[in-house]
Short mmCIF file of C-alpha atoms and ligand atoms in Angstrom, two decimals:
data_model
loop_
_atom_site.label_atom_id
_atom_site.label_comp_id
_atom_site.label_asym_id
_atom_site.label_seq_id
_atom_site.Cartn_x
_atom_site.Cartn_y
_atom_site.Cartn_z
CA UNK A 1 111.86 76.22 99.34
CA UNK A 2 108.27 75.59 98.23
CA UNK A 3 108.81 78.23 95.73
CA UNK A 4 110.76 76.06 93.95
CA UNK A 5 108.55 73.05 93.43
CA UNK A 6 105.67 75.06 92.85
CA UNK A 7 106.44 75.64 89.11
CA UNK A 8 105.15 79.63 88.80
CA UNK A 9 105.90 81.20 91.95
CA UNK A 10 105.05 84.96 92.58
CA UNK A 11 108.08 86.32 91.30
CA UNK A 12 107.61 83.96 88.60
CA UNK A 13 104.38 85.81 87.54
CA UNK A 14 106.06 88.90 87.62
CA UNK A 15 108.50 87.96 84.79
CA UNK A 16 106.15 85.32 83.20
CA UNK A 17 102.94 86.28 83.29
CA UNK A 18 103.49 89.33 80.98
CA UNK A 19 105.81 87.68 79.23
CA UNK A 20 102.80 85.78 77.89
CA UNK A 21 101.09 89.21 77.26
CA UNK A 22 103.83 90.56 75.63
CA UNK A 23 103.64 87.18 73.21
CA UNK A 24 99.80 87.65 72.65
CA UNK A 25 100.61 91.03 71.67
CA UNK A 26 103.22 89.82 69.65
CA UNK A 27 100.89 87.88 67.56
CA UNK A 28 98.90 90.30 66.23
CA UNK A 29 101.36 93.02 65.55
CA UNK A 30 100.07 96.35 65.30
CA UNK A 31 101.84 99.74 63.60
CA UNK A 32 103.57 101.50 65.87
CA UNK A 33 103.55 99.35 68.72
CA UNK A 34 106.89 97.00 68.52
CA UNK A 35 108.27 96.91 71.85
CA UNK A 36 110.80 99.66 72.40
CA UNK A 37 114.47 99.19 72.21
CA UNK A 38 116.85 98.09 74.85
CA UNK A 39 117.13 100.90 77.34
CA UNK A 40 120.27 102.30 78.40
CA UNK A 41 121.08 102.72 81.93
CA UNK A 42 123.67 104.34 83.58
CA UNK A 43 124.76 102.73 86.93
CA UNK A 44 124.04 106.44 88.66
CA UNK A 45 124.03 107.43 92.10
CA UNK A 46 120.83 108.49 93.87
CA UNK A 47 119.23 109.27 96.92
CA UNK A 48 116.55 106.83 98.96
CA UNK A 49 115.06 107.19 102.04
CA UNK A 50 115.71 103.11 103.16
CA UNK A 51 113.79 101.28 106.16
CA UNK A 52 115.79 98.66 107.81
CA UNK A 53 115.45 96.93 111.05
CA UNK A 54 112.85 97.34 113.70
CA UNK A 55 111.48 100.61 115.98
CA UNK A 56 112.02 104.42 115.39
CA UNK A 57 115.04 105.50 113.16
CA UNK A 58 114.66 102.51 110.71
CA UNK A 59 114.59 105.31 108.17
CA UNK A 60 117.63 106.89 107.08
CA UNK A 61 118.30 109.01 103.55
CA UNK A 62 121.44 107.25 101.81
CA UNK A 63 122.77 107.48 98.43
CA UNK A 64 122.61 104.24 96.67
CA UNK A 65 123.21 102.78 93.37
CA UNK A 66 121.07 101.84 90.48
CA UNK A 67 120.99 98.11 88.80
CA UNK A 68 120.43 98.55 85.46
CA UNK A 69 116.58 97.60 84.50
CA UNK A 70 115.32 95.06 81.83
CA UNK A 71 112.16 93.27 80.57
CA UNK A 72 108.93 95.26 81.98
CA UNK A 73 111.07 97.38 83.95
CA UNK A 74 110.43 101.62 84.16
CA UNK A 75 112.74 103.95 85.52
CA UNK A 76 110.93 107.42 86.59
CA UNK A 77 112.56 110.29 87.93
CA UNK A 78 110.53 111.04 91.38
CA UNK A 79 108.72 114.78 90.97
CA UNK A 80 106.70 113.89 93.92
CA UNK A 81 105.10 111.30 96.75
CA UNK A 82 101.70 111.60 98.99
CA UNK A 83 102.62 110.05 102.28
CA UNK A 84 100.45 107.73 102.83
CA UNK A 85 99.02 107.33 106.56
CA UNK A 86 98.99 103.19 105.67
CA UNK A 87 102.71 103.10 105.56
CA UNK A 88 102.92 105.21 108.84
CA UNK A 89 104.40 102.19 111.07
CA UNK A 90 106.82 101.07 108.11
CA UNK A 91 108.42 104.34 107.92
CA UNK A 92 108.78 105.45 111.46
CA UNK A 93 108.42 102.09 113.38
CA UNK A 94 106.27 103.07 115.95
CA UNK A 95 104.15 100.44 117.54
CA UNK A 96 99.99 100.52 116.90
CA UNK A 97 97.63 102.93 119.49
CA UNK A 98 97.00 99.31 120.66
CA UNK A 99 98.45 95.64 122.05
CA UNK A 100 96.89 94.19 118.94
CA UNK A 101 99.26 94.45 115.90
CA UNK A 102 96.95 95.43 112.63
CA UNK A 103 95.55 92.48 110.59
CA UNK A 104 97.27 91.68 106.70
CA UNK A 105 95.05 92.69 104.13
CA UNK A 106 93.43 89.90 102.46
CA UNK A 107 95.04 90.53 99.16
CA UNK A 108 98.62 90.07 100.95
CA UNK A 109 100.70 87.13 99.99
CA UNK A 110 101.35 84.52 102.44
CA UNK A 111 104.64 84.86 104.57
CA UNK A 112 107.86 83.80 102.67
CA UNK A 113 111.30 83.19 103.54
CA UNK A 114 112.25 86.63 104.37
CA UNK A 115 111.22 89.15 106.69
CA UNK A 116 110.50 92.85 105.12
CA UNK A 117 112.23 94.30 107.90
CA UNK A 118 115.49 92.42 107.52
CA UNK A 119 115.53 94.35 103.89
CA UNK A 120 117.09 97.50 102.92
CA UNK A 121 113.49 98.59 101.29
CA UNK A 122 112.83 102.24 100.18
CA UNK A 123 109.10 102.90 101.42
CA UNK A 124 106.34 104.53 99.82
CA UNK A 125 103.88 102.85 97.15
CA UNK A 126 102.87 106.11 94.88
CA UNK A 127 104.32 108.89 93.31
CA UNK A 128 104.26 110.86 90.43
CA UNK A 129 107.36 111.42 88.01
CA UNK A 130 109.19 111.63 84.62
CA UNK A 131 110.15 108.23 82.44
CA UNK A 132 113.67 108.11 82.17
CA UNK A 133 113.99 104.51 80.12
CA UNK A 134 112.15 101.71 79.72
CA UNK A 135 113.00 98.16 79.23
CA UNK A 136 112.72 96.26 76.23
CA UNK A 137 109.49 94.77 76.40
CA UNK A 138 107.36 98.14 77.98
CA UNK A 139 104.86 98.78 75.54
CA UNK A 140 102.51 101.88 78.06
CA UNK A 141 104.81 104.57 78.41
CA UNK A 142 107.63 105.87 76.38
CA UNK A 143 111.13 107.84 77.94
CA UNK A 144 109.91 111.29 78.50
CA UNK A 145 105.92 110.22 79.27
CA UNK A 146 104.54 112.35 82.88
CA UNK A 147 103.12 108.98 84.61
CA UNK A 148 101.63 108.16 87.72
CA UNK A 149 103.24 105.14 89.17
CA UNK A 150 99.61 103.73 91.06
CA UNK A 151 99.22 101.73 94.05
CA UNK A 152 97.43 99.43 92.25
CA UNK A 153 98.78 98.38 89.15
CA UNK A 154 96.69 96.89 86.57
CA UNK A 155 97.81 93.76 83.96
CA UNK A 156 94.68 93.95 82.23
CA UNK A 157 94.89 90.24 81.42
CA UNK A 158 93.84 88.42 84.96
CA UNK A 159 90.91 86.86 85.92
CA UNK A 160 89.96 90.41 87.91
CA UNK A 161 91.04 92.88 84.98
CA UNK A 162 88.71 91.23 82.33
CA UNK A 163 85.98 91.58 84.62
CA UNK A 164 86.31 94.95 85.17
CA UNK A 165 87.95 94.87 88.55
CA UNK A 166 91.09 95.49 88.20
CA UNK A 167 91.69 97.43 91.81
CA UNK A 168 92.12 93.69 92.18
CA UNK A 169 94.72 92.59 89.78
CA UNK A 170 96.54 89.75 90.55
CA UNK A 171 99.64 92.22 91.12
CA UNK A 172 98.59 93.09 93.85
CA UNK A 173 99.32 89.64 95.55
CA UNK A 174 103.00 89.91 94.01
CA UNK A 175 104.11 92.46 96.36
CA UNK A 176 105.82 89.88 99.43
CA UNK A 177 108.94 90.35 100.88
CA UNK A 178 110.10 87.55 98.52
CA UNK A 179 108.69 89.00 95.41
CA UNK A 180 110.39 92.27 95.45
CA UNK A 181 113.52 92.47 93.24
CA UNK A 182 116.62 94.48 94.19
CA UNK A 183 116.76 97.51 92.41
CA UNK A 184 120.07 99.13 93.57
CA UNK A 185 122.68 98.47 95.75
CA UNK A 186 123.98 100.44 99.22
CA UNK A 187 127.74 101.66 99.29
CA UNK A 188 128.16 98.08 101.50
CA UNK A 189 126.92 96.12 98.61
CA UNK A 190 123.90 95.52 100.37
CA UNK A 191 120.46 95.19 97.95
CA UNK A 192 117.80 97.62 98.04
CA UNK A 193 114.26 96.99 97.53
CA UNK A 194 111.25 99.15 97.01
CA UNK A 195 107.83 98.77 98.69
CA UNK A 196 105.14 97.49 96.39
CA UNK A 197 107.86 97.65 93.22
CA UNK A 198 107.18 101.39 94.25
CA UNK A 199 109.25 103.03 96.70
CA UNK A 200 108.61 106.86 95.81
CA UNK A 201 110.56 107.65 98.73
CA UNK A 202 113.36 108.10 96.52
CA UNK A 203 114.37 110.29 93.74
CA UNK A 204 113.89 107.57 91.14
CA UNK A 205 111.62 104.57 91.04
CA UNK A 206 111.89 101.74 89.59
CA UNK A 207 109.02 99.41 88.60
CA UNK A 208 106.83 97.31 86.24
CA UNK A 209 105.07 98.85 83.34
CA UNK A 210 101.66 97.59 85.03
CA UNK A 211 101.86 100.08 87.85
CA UNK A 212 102.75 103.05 85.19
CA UNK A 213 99.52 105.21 83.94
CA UNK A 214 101.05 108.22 82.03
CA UNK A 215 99.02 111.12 82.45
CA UNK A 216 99.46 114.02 79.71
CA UNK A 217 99.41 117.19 81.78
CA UNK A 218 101.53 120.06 82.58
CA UNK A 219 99.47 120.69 86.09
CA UNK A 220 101.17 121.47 89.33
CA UNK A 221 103.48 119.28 90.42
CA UNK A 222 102.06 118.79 94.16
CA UNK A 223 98.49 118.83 92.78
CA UNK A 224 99.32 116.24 90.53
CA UNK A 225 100.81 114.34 93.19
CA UNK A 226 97.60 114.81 95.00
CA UNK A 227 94.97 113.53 92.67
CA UNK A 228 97.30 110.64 91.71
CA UNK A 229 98.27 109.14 95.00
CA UNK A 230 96.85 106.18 96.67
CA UNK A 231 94.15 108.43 98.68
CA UNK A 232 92.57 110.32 96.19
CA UNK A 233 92.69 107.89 93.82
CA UNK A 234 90.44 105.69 96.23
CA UNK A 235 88.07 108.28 97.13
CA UNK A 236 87.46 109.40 93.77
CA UNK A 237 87.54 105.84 92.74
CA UNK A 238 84.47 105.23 95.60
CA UNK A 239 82.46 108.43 93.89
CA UNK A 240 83.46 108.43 90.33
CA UNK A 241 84.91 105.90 88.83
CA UNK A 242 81.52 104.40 88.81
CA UNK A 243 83.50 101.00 89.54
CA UNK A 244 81.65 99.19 92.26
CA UNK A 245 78.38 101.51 92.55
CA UNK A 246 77.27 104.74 90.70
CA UNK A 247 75.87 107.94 93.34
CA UNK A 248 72.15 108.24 92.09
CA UNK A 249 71.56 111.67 90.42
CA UNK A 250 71.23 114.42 93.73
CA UNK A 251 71.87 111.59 95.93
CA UNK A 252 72.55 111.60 99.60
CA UNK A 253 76.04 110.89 100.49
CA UNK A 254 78.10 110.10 103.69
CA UNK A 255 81.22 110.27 104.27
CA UNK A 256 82.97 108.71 106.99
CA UNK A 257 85.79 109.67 107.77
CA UNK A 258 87.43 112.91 106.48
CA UNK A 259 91.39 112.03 105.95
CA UNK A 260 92.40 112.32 102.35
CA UNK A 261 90.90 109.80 101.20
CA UNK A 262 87.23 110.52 102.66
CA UNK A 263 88.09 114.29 101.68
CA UNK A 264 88.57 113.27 97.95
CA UNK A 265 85.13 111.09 98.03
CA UNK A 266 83.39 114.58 99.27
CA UNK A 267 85.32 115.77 96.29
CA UNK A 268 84.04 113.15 94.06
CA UNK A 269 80.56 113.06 95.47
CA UNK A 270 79.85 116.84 94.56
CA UNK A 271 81.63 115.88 91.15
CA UNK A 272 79.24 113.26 90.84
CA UNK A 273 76.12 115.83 91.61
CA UNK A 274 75.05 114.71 94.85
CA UNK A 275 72.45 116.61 96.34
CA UNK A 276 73.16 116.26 100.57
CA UNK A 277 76.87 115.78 101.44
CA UNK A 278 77.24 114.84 105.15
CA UNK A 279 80.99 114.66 106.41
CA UNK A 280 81.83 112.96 109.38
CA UNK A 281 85.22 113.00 111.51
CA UNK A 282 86.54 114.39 114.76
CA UNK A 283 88.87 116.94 113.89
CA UNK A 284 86.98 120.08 113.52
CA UNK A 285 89.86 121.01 111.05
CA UNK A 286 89.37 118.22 108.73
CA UNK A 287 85.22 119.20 108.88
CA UNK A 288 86.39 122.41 107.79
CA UNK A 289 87.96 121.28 104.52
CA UNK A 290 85.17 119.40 103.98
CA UNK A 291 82.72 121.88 104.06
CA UNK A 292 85.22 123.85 101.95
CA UNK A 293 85.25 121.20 98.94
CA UNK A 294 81.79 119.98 98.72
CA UNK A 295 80.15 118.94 102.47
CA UNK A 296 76.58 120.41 102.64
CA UNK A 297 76.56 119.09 106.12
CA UNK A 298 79.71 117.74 108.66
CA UNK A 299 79.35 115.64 111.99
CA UNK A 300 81.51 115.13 114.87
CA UNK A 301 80.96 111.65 115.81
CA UNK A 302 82.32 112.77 119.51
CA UNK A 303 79.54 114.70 119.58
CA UNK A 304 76.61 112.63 118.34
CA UNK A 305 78.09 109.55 120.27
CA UNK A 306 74.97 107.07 119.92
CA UNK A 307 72.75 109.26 117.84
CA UNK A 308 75.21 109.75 114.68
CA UNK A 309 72.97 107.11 112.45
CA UNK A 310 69.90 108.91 113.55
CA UNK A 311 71.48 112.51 113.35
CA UNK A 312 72.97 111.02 109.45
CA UNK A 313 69.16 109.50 108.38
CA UNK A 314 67.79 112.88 109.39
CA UNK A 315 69.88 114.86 107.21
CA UNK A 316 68.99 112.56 104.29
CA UNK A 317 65.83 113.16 105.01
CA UNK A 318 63.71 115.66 102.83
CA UNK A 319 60.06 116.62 103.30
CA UNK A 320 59.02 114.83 99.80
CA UNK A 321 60.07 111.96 102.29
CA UNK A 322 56.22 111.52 102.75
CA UNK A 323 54.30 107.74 102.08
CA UNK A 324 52.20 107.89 98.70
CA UNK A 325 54.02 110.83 97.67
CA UNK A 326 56.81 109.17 96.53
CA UNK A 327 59.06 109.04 99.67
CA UNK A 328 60.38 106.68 101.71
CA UNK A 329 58.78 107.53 104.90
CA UNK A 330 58.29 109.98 107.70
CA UNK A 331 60.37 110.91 110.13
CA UNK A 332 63.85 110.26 108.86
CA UNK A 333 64.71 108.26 111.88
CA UNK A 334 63.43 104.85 110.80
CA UNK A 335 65.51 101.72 109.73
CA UNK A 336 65.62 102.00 105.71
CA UNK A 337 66.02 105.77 105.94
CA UNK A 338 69.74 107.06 105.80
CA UNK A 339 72.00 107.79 102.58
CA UNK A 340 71.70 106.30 99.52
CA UNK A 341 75.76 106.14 98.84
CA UNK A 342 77.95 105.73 102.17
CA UNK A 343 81.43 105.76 101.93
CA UNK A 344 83.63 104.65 105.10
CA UNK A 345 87.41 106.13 105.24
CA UNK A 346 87.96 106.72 109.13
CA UNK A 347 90.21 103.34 109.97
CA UNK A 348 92.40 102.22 112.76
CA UNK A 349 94.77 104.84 114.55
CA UNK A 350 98.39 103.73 113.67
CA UNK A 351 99.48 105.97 116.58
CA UNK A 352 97.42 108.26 119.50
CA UNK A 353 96.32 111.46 117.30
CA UNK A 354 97.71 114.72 118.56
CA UNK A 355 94.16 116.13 117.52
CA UNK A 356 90.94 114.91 118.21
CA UNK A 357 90.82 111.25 118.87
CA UNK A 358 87.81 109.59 117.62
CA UNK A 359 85.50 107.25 119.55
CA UNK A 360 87.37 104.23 118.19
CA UNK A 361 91.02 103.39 117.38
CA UNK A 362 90.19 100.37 116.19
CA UNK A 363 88.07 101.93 113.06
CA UNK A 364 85.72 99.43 114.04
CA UNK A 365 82.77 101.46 115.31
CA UNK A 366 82.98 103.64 112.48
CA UNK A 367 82.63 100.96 109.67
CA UNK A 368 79.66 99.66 111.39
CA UNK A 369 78.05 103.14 111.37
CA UNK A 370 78.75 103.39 107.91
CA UNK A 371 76.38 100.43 107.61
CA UNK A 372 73.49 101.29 109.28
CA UNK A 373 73.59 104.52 108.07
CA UNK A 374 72.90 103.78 104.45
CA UNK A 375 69.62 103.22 103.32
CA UNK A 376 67.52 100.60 102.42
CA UNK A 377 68.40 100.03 98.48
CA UNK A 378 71.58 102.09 98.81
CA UNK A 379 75.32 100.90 98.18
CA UNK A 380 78.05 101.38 100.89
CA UNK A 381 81.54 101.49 100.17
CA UNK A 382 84.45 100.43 102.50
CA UNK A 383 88.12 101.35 101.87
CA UNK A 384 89.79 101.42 105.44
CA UNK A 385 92.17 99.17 107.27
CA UNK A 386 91.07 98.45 110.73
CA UNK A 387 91.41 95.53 113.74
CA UNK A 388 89.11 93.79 114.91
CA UNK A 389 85.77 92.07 113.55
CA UNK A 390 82.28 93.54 112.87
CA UNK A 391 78.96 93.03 114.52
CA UNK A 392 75.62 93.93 112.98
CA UNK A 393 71.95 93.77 113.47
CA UNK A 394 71.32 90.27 111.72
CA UNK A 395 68.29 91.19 110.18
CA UNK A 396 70.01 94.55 108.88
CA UNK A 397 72.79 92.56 107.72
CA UNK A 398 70.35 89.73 105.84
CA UNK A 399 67.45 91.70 104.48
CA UNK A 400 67.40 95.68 105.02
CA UNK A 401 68.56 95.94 101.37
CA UNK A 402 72.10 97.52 102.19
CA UNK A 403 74.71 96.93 99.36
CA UNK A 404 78.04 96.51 100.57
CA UNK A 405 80.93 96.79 97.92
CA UNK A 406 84.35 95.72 99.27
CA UNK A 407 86.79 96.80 97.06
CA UNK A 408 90.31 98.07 96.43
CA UNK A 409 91.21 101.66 95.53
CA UNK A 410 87.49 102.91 95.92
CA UNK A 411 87.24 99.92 92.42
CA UNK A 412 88.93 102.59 90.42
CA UNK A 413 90.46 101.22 87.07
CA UNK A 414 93.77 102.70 87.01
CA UNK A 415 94.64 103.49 83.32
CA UNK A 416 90.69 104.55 82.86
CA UNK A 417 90.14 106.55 85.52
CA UNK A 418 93.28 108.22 86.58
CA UNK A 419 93.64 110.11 83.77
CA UNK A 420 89.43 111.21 84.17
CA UNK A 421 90.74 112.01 87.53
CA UNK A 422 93.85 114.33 86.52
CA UNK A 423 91.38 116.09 84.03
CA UNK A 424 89.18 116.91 86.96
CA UNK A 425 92.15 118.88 88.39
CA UNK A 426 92.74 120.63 85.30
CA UNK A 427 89.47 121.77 85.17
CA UNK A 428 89.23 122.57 89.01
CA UNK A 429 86.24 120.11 89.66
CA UNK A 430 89.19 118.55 92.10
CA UNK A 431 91.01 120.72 94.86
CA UNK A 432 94.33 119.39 95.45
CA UNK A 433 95.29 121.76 97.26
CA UNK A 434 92.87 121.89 100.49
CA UNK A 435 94.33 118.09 100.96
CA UNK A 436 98.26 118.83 100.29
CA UNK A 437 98.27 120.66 103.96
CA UNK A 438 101.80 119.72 104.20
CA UNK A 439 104.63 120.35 101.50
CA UNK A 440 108.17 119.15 101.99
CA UNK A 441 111.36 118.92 100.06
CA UNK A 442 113.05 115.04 100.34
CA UNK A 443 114.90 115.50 103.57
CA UNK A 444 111.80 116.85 104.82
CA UNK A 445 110.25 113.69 104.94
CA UNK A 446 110.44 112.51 108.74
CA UNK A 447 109.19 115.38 109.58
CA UNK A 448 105.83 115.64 107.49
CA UNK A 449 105.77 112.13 108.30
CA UNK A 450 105.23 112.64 111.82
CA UNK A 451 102.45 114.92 111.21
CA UNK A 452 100.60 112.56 108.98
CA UNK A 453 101.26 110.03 111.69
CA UNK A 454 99.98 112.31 114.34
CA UNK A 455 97.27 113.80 111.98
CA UNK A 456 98.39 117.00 112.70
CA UNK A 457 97.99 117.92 109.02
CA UNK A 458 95.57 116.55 106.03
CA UNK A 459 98.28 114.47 104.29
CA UNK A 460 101.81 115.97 102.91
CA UNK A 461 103.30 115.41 99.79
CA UNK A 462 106.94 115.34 99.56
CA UNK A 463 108.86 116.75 96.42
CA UNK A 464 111.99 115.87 95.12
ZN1 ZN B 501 98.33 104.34 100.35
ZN1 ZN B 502 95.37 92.27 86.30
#
């Protein structure tokens, strides 16, 4: 196998690559940092909701068996898990609203020797929980620590974490089929694996001290499952984190797209003191919450149809909008006009909503809205998953002044900015709760996975 000859494979950099930080750490010892002692580990029984196989009922609760961990390794006890809409075909294996299957993100690793499906994996890639050990060399978090175990997990020693982009970290391209390590074992013997070194389907998780960020509060359980999960994370990360692009001072923002994820960018753009909040998505329930946490403005893009870029570069309009006064022009309706900060979260329907459908399943439409609906000089941000390719005006593309910042988790920094982000719960700038529409126990988790699927509900959070 070419992972053989290669020298470092992927799984390699998992073990080696912090190895190597663990030595430069090493070097220049400081007090109270020594690596902690060998953890002890129980082989204990626990429940897992495992995906095996292909089509519906891949997903089935079983009781499984823990390896004992080592090295970099975590243990967390699971308090709670936002289902993520991404992982929607994984967990129930239903087919895409279309004939053409959903493109790899370009951070996935190239295919290995094993097919995910073929693996007893427990699903899910967030959560929120409770250290239980740690392995020798984890340095982050201690036994006892409240952490967020983050989507994106950050080294802080790649090429992308020393220049400040860590929602990149190389990581994030160790996450294969044949990176994942076995983590437990079913009463057959067989192995179990977790998605993304994750799997918060479960009531413990396993995983690497770079996807830990302990957190420090005593807030809600479900509403610190909601500010920490994937979603929020993102759009916050978009608004807040000041990562990619910074919201000018009573800027105009849009937001495409009102699932979570565009629900915690409204959220984050209020946070951030934008002036004109303009929320778009199809389900007049979704507009709702947005005007409820921060939309001045909300748009069905059924509605508009053709006009939604005008309709959007109206509303960012204001009457100081006047040549030689200081504005940009008259009219609102012009090329240049529009938002100043656009951020797109509608992306590709996994499955026909039960609700309002948008115009486009394939997210497509929507992301090129997003662009022409920013201004000239403004910064768009794009965070969905969708099929197909983009077309735009050429010219708009080339010169009308549109910056367009394509990055991962909205470009939020994980151990800066989640903690900013759990603070913004605890002093209600951030409403977890309008988001967590759905609220089940573990073997609830079908269930409220079918209504995320069907987008029934905002997103659910599952508790364990
Ligand atoms: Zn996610
Ligand atoms: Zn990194």
């Amino acid at each position: 196998m070419t992972k053989k000859t290669t020298g470092l494979t992927r799984r390699g950099l998992l073990k080696k690559g912090a190895t190597a930080a663990v030595g430069l750490l090493a070097a220049s010892p400081v007090a109270g940092q020594a690596p902690q002692g060998p953890a002890v580990v129980t082989r204990r029984k626990f429940k897992a909701w495992i995906s095996r196989g292909d089509g519906a009922g891949r997903t089935t609760l079983q009781e499984v068996t823990l390896r004992p961990i080592s090295g970099r390794q975590v243990l967390v006890r699971t308090e709670a898990t936002n289902l993520c809409y991404s992982n929607v075909g994984a967990v129930l294996g239903v087919q895409p609203a279309t004939a053409t299957p959903p493109p790899p993100s370009p951070l996935a690793p190239p295919g290995g020797g094993r097919r995910m499906n073929d693996m007893a994996v427990i699903q899910g890639h967030g959560g929120i929980g409770v250290v239980e050990a740690v392995g020798p060399e984890v340095r982050r978090v201690k036994a006892g620590d409240r952490v967020c175990v983050s989507g994106t997990p950050q080294c802080g020693s790649c090429y992308w974490c020393l220049r400040g982009r860590s929602d990149m970290c190389q990581f994030l391209s160790a996450i294969g089929a044949d990176d994942l390590e076995a983590i437990a074992d079913m009463s057959d013997g067989t192995p179990v694996y977790e998605n993304s070194h994750i799997g918060g389907l479960s009531e413990l998780m396993v995983t690497n001290e770079e996807w830990v960020v302990p957190i420090f509060t005593k807030a809600e359980t479900v509403e610190v499952a909601m500010v920490c999960s994937c979603v929020s994370v993102a759009g916050l990360g978009a608004t807040v984190s000041q990562g990619l692009a910074t919201i000018p001072p009573a800027g105009a923002v849009a937001v495409v797209g009102c699932g979570p994820l565009g629900l915690s960018a409204v959220q984050g753009a209020r946070i951030a003191g934008a002036s004109k909040i303009i929320a778009i998505d199809p389900i007049r329930a979704r507009r709702d919450v947005a005007l409820r946490v921060g939309a001045t403005d909300v748009l069905d893009p059924n509605v508009e149809g053709a006009n939604l870029i005008n309709r959007v570069r109206e509303l960012a309009s204001w009457p100081g909008d006047r040549l030689w006064s200081g504005g940009r022009n008259p009219g609102g309706r012009r090329p240049g006009a529009g938002a100043d900060f656009v951020v797109e979260a509608a992306g590709m329907d996994q499955v026909k909503p039960r609700l309002e459908a948008g115009p486009d399943p394939t997210g497509i439409q929507p992301m090129q809205q997003a662009y022409q609906m920013c201004a000239l000089g403004g910064h768009l941000i794009t965070t969905s998953l969708v099929r197909g390719n983009i077309t735009l005006p050429g010219n708009l593309f080339s010169i009308g002044g549109v910056t367009h910042h394509a990055g991962q988790a909205g470009g939020a920094s994980p151990m800066r900015d989640i903690p900013r982000f759990v603070r913004m719960l605890e002093t209600r700038q951030f409403d977890s709760k309008a988001l967590a529409t759905t609220v089940v126990p573990l073997a609830g988790m079908i269930d409220a996975y079918e209504q995320v699927a069907y987008r029934t509900t905002v997103t659910a959070i599952m508790t364990v």
